Amino acid sequence: MMSPSVRVEIDLHRIRRNAEQIAARVGVEVWATIKADAYGLGAAKVAQTLRDVVAGFCVFAREEATSIDLWNLTRRPAMTMGPPADLNPAAWLAAHVRPAVSTVEQAARLIDARPILCVDTGMQRFACPQPNIADVLQAGRIDEAYTHATRLEHAERLVEWLAPHHPPGQRIKLHAAASSLLDEPAALLDAVRPGLALYRGAARITAPLVEATDSTGPVGYTAWPSETGRHGVILAGYSHGLRPGPCLVNGRRQRLPEVGMQTSYVTLSPGDRPGDVVTLLGDDLIEADVAFAWGTSPHQTLMQLAGAGVRHYVEG
Ligand SMILES: *Cc1c(COP(=O)(O)O)cnc(C)c1O
């Protein structure tokens, strides 16, 4: 659910700058991962912003590209990273999206859509195991292969396992690195597919205090002790994806000690008043800090908070 009280500010300049910095640093093609509506930040806006910086786009399913008319919006190709939902090459060609395949049947049926081989280097999920690589490559006359890599060894296996299969005088294009491997020169290969690294620092998510009061003893459902002696309330809760964790109020680090269904408590300092802005993400509060408190990944944190409120796009 979305809270009308939560403002999700998305800085498109920052996303573009992140992409430009990645491109300059890696020196190979950047394929921007915009799956899941660009991690909740809006795939159409992000794709438009990045079209001159990137070689193409990665989505999970073809529908994510067609639903925003990605080809006409950007004139850049796309690839899927999930299993193909259909084996009709014409639909893939019309969308300018190349399917990832992992079986001989998928490769053979989608041969006209120029399928890309997805190799299982450890993830053990819709990808081709090493012994089948030669058969799938041949069945789809495949010229590009990738792996879902979270560790350097995944990228190294991709290179090693594909080494015997490059046709004479040609090289199969290879890629592995997502955000976590952008600093590993050996993982960069022919292209990178960052998602999170494009979006870091680009979302600022806030809600105003609707109440601010001096606490008179333990507070809320769970009677939490008010260490600061003052607390407030925002109109967003776990139904909007919030969880107990850090926040900022008037430049000071505070906490959401208790999150209810549609409201959350905020610890406050003496001068904080109703109308003051509570920052749930952004300013000096980064995805990794909130993710640590939540015991989850920065990806999930961004996605969850980006869906908490109303989007506003800003430029710089
Ligand atoms: C999601 C995904 C990415 C991007 O991951 P980040 O960690 O957000 O950079 C790249 N490759 C594959 C296969 C993915 O599923």
Coordinates of C-alpha atoms and ligand atoms in Angstrom, one line a residue:
M1 CA 0.0 0.0 0.0
M2 CA 0.9 3.6 -0.6
S3 CA 0.7 6.2 2.1
P4 CA -0.5 9.7 0.8
S5 CA 1.7 11.1 3.6
V6 CA 4.9 9.6 2.3
R7 CA 6.9 11.5 -0.4
V8 CA 9.2 9.4 -2.6
E9 CA 11.6 11.8 -4.3
I10 CA 13.6 10.3 -7.1
D11 CA 16.7 12.2 -8.4
L12 CA 17.1 11.3 -12.0
H13 CA 20.3 13.3 -12.3
R14 CA 21.8 11.1 -9.6
I15 CA 20.8 7.9 -11.4
R16 CA 22.4 9.2 -14.6
R17 CA 25.6 10.3 -12.8
N18 CA 25.8 6.9 -11.1
A19 CA 25.6 5.2 -14.6
E20 CA 28.1 7.5 -16.1
Q21 CA 30.5 6.9 -13.2
I22 CA 30.1 3.1 -13.6
A23 CA 30.6 3.3 -17.3
A24 CA 33.8 5.3 -16.9
R25 CA 35.1 3.0 -14.2
V26 CA 34.4 -0.4 -15.9
G27 CA 35.3 0.5 -19.5
V28 CA 32.9 -2.1 -20.9
E29 CA 29.2 -2.0 -21.9
V30 CA 26.7 -1.1 -19.2
W31 CA 23.4 -2.9 -19.4
A32 CA 21.1 -1.2 -16.8
T33 CA 19.0 -3.5 -14.8
I34 CA 15.5 -2.0 -14.6
K35 CA 13.6 -5.1 -13.5
A36 CA 10.8 -4.7 -10.9
D37 CA 10.0 -1.2 -12.2
A38 CA 13.6 -0.2 -11.7
Y39 CA 13.5 -1.3 -8.0
G40 CA 10.4 0.7 -7.5
L41 CA 11.8 3.9 -8.9
G42 CA 9.9 3.8 -12.2
A43 CA 11.4 1.8 -15.1
A44 CA 10.1 4.2 -17.9
K45 CA 11.6 7.3 -16.3
V46 CA 14.9 5.5 -15.4
A47 CA 15.2 4.0 -18.9
Q48 CA 14.6 7.4 -20.6
T49 CA 17.2 9.0 -18.3
L50 CA 19.8 6.4 -19.1
R51 CA 19.2 5.7 -22.8
D52 CA 22.4 7.6 -23.9
V53 CA 24.6 6.2 -21.3
V54 CA 23.9 2.5 -21.5
A55 CA 24.2 -0.2 -24.2
G56 CA 20.9 -1.8 -23.3
F57 CA 18.5 -2.8 -20.5
C58 CA 18.0 -5.9 -18.4
V59 CA 14.5 -6.9 -17.3
F60 CA 13.2 -10.1 -15.6
A61 CA 10.3 -10.7 -18.0
R62 CA 9.6 -9.4 -21.5
E63 CA 6.4 -7.8 -20.3
E64 CA 8.4 -5.4 -18.2
A65 CA 9.9 -4.0 -21.4
T66 CA 6.7 -4.1 -23.6
S67 CA 4.5 -2.5 -20.8
I68 CA 6.6 0.7 -21.0
D69 CA 7.3 0.4 -24.8
L70 CA 11.0 0.3 -23.9
W71 CA 12.2 0.0 -27.5
N72 CA 10.3 3.1 -28.7
L73 CA 11.2 5.0 -25.5
T74 CA 14.9 4.4 -25.7
R75 CA 15.8 2.7 -29.1
R76 CA 18.0 0.4 -27.0
P77 CA 17.8 -3.4 -26.9
A78 CA 16.9 -5.4 -23.9
M79 CA 17.4 -8.9 -22.5
T80 CA 15.4 -10.9 -20.0
M81 CA 17.1 -12.6 -17.0
G82 CA 14.2 -14.8 -16.0
P83 CA 13.0 -17.9 -17.8
P84 CA 11.2 -17.3 -21.1
A85 CA 7.4 -17.2 -20.6
D86 CA 6.8 -18.2 -24.2
L87 CA 8.8 -19.7 -27.0
N88 CA 7.4 -17.5 -29.8
P89 CA 10.4 -15.8 -31.5
A90 CA 8.2 -13.2 -33.3
A91 CA 7.1 -11.7 -30.0
W92 CA 10.6 -11.3 -28.8
L93 CA 11.9 -9.8 -32.1
A94 CA 9.0 -7.3 -32.2
A95 CA 9.9 -6.1 -28.7
H96 CA 13.6 -6.0 -29.4
V97 CA 14.2 -8.1 -26.3
R98 CA 16.5 -11.2 -26.4
P99 CA 15.5 -14.1 -24.2
A100 CA 17.7 -15.9 -21.8
V101 CA 17.6 -19.6 -22.3
S102 CA 18.9 -22.6 -20.4
T103 CA 17.7 -25.7 -22.2
V104 CA 18.1 -27.2 -25.7
E105 CA 14.3 -26.9 -26.3
Q106 CA 14.2 -23.2 -25.4
A107 CA 17.3 -22.4 -27.5
A108 CA 16.0 -24.3 -30.6
R109 CA 12.5 -22.8 -30.5
L110 CA 13.8 -19.3 -29.9
I111 CA 16.8 -19.5 -32.3
D112 CA 15.4 -16.6 -34.5
A113 CA 15.1 -14.4 -31.4
R114 CA 18.9 -14.6 -30.9
P115 CA 18.7 -16.2 -27.4
I116 CA 21.4 -15.6 -24.8
L117 CA 22.6 -18.6 -22.7
C118 CA 22.2 -18.4 -19.0
V119 CA 24.9 -20.5 -17.3
D120 CA 24.5 -22.0 -13.8
T121 CA 27.7 -21.2 -12.0
G122 CA 26.3 -21.8 -8.6
M123 CA 22.9 -20.2 -8.3
Q124 CA 21.1 -23.4 -9.2
R125 CA 18.1 -21.7 -10.7
F126 CA 16.8 -21.4 -14.3
A127 CA 20.2 -21.7 -15.8
C128 CA 22.2 -24.2 -17.8
P129 CA 24.5 -26.7 -15.9
Q130 CA 28.0 -27.0 -17.2
P131 CA 27.6 -30.4 -19.0
N132 CA 24.8 -29.0 -21.2
I133 CA 26.5 -25.9 -22.4
A134 CA 27.7 -27.2 -25.7
D135 CA 24.3 -28.6 -26.7
V136 CA 22.4 -25.5 -25.8
L137 CA 24.9 -23.2 -27.6
Q138 CA 24.6 -25.3 -30.7
A139 CA 20.8 -25.6 -30.6
G140 CA 20.4 -21.8 -30.5
R141 CA 23.5 -20.8 -32.5
I142 CA 24.2 -18.7 -29.4
D143 CA 26.8 -15.9 -29.5
E144 CA 26.3 -14.5 -25.9
A145 CA 26.3 -16.1 -22.5
Y146 CA 26.0 -14.8 -18.9
T147 CA 25.7 -15.9 -15.4
H148 CA 24.1 -14.6 -12.3
A149 CA 27.2 -13.8 -10.3
T150 CA 27.3 -12.8 -6.6
R151 CA 31.0 -13.9 -6.1
L152 CA 34.1 -13.6 -8.3
E153 CA 34.2 -17.4 -8.6
H154 CA 30.9 -17.4 -10.5
A155 CA 32.5 -15.1 -13.2
E156 CA 35.6 -17.2 -13.3
R157 CA 33.6 -20.3 -13.9
L158 CA 31.7 -18.7 -16.7
V159 CA 35.0 -17.8 -18.5
E160 CA 36.5 -21.2 -17.9
W161 CA 33.5 -23.2 -18.9
L162 CA 32.9 -21.2 -22.1
A163 CA 36.6 -21.2 -23.1
P164 CA 36.3 -24.5 -25.2
H165 CA 33.2 -23.3 -27.0
H166 CA 34.2 -20.0 -28.8
P167 CA 33.8 -20.7 -32.5
P168 CA 37.0 -20.3 -34.6
G169 CA 37.7 -16.6 -35.2
Q170 CA 34.9 -15.5 -33.0
R171 CA 34.2 -14.9 -29.3
I172 CA 31.1 -15.5 -27.4
K173 CA 30.2 -12.3 -25.6
L174 CA 30.3 -12.9 -21.8
H175 CA 29.0 -11.1 -18.8
A176 CA 28.5 -11.7 -15.1
A177 CA 28.9 -8.7 -12.9
A178 CA 26.0 -7.0 -11.1
S179 CA 26.6 -4.2 -8.6
S180 CA 28.5 -6.3 -6.1
L181 CA 31.3 -7.2 -8.6
L182 CA 31.9 -3.8 -10.2
D183 CA 35.2 -3.4 -8.4
E184 CA 36.5 -6.8 -9.4
P185 CA 38.4 -6.3 -12.7
A186 CA 38.3 -10.1 -13.4
A187 CA 34.5 -10.0 -13.3
L188 CA 33.9 -7.2 -15.8
L189 CA 34.3 -9.3 -19.0
D190 CA 32.4 -7.8 -22.0
A191 CA 29.6 -6.1 -20.1
V192 CA 28.2 -5.4 -16.7
R193 CA 24.5 -5.5 -15.5
P194 CA 24.2 -3.2 -12.5
G195 CA 20.9 -2.5 -10.8
L196 CA 21.3 -1.2 -7.2
A197 CA 24.5 0.7 -8.0
L198 CA 22.5 2.9 -10.4
Y199 CA 20.0 3.7 -7.8
R200 CA 22.1 4.3 -4.7
G201 CA 21.5 7.7 -3.2
A202 CA 18.8 8.5 -5.7
A203 CA 15.7 8.1 -3.5
R204 CA 14.8 10.4 -0.7
I205 CA 11.8 9.1 1.2
T206 CA 10.1 11.4 3.8
A207 CA 7.0 11.8 5.8
P208 CA 6.0 14.8 8.0
L209 CA 5.4 14.5 11.8
V210 CA 1.7 14.8 12.5
E211 CA 2.3 14.8 16.2
A212 CA 5.2 15.6 18.5
T213 CA 4.8 15.3 22.2
D214 CA 6.8 15.0 25.4
S215 CA 6.5 11.4 26.5
T216 CA 4.9 10.6 29.9
G217 CA 6.2 7.2 30.6
P218 CA 6.4 4.1 28.3
V219 CA 4.8 4.6 24.9
G220 CA 2.7 2.7 22.3
Y221 CA 1.5 -0.8 21.9
T222 CA 4.6 -2.4 23.4
A223 CA 5.2 0.3 26.0
W224 CA 8.7 1.1 24.7
P225 CA 10.7 3.4 27.0
S226 CA 11.1 6.9 25.5
E227 CA 14.9 7.4 25.9
T228 CA 14.8 10.9 24.4
G229 CA 11.7 12.0 26.4
R230 CA 9.9 13.1 23.3
H231 CA 8.3 11.3 20.5
G232 CA 6.2 11.8 17.4
V233 CA 4.0 10.0 14.9
I234 CA 4.1 9.7 11.0
L235 CA 1.2 8.4 8.9
A236 CA 2.9 5.4 7.5
G237 CA 3.3 1.9 8.9
Y238 CA 4.0 -1.7 8.1
S239 CA 1.1 -1.8 5.6
H240 CA 3.3 0.6 3.6
G241 CA 6.4 -1.4 4.0
L242 CA 8.0 0.4 7.0
R243 CA 9.8 -1.5 9.7
P244 CA 11.5 -0.4 12.9
G245 CA 14.9 1.1 12.2
P246 CA 16.8 4.4 11.8
C247 CA 15.5 7.7 10.5
L248 CA 16.6 11.4 10.5
V249 CA 14.7 14.3 12.0
N250 CA 16.1 17.9 11.6
G251 CA 19.6 16.4 10.8
R252 CA 19.7 14.2 13.8
R253 CA 19.7 10.4 13.8
Q254 CA 16.5 9.1 15.4
R255 CA 14.6 5.8 15.3
L256 CA 11.3 4.3 14.5
P257 CA 11.0 2.2 17.7
E258 CA 7.6 0.9 16.9
V259 CA 5.8 0.5 13.6
G260 CA 2.0 0.0 13.5
M261 CA -0.2 -0.9 10.6
Q262 CA -0.6 2.7 9.2
T263 CA 1.4 4.8 11.7
S264 CA 4.8 4.7 13.2
Y265 CA 6.4 6.2 16.3
V266 CA 9.5 8.3 15.9
T267 CA 12.0 9.3 18.7
L268 CA 12.5 13.0 18.8
S269 CA 14.7 15.7 20.3
P270 CA 13.4 18.6 22.3
G271 CA 13.0 21.2 19.5
D272 CA 11.2 18.8 17.0
R273 CA 7.7 19.9 16.0
P274 CA 4.7 18.7 14.1
G275 CA 5.3 19.3 10.3
D276 CA 9.0 18.6 10.7
V277 CA 10.2 16.1 8.1
V278 CA 11.2 12.6 9.0
T279 CA 13.6 11.1 6.5
L280 CA 13.2 7.3 6.1
L281 CA 15.8 7.1 3.3
G282 CA 18.2 9.6 1.8
D283 CA 20.0 12.7 3.0
D284 CA 22.7 10.9 5.1
L285 CA 20.7 7.8 5.6
I286 CA 21.8 5.2 3.0
E287 CA 20.1 2.0 1.9
A288 CA 22.8 -0.2 3.6
D289 CA 22.1 1.5 7.0
V290 CA 18.4 0.8 6.9
A291 CA 19.0 -2.7 5.5
F292 CA 21.3 -3.5 8.4
A293 CA 18.7 -2.5 10.9
W294 CA 16.0 -4.5 9.0
G295 CA 18.3 -7.6 8.7
T296 CA 17.8 -7.6 4.9
S297 CA 19.4 -6.5 1.7
P298 CA 19.7 -2.9 0.4
H299 CA 17.7 -4.1 -2.7
Q300 CA 14.7 -5.1 -0.6
T301 CA 15.0 -2.0 1.5
L302 CA 14.9 0.3 -1.5
M303 CA 12.1 -1.6 -3.2
Q304 CA 10.0 -1.6 0.0
L305 CA 10.5 2.1 0.9
A306 CA 10.1 3.2 -2.8
G307 CA 6.6 1.7 -2.7
A308 CA 5.6 3.4 0.5
G309 CA 4.4 6.7 -1.0
V310 CA 3.8 9.0 -3.8
R311 CA 6.6 9.5 -6.4
H312 CA 8.0 12.8 -7.4
Y313 CA 10.8 13.1 -9.9
V314 CA 13.4 15.7 -9.4
E315 CA 16.5 16.6 -11.5
G316 CA 19.5 17.3 -9.3
Ligands
LIG1 C1 19.0 -8.4 -10.4 C2 20.1 -8.9 -11.3 C3 21.2 -8.0 -11.6 C4 21.4 -6.7 -10.9 O1 21.7 -6.9 -9.6 P1 22.2 -5.7 -8.6 O2 22.7 -6.4 -7.4 O3 21.0 -4.9 -8.3 O4 23.2 -4.9 -9.4 C5 22.1 -8.5 -12.5 N1 22.0 -9.7 -13.0 C6 21.0 -10.6 -12.7 C7 21.0 -11.9 -13.3 C8 20.0 -10.2 -11.8 O5 19.0 -11.0 -11.5

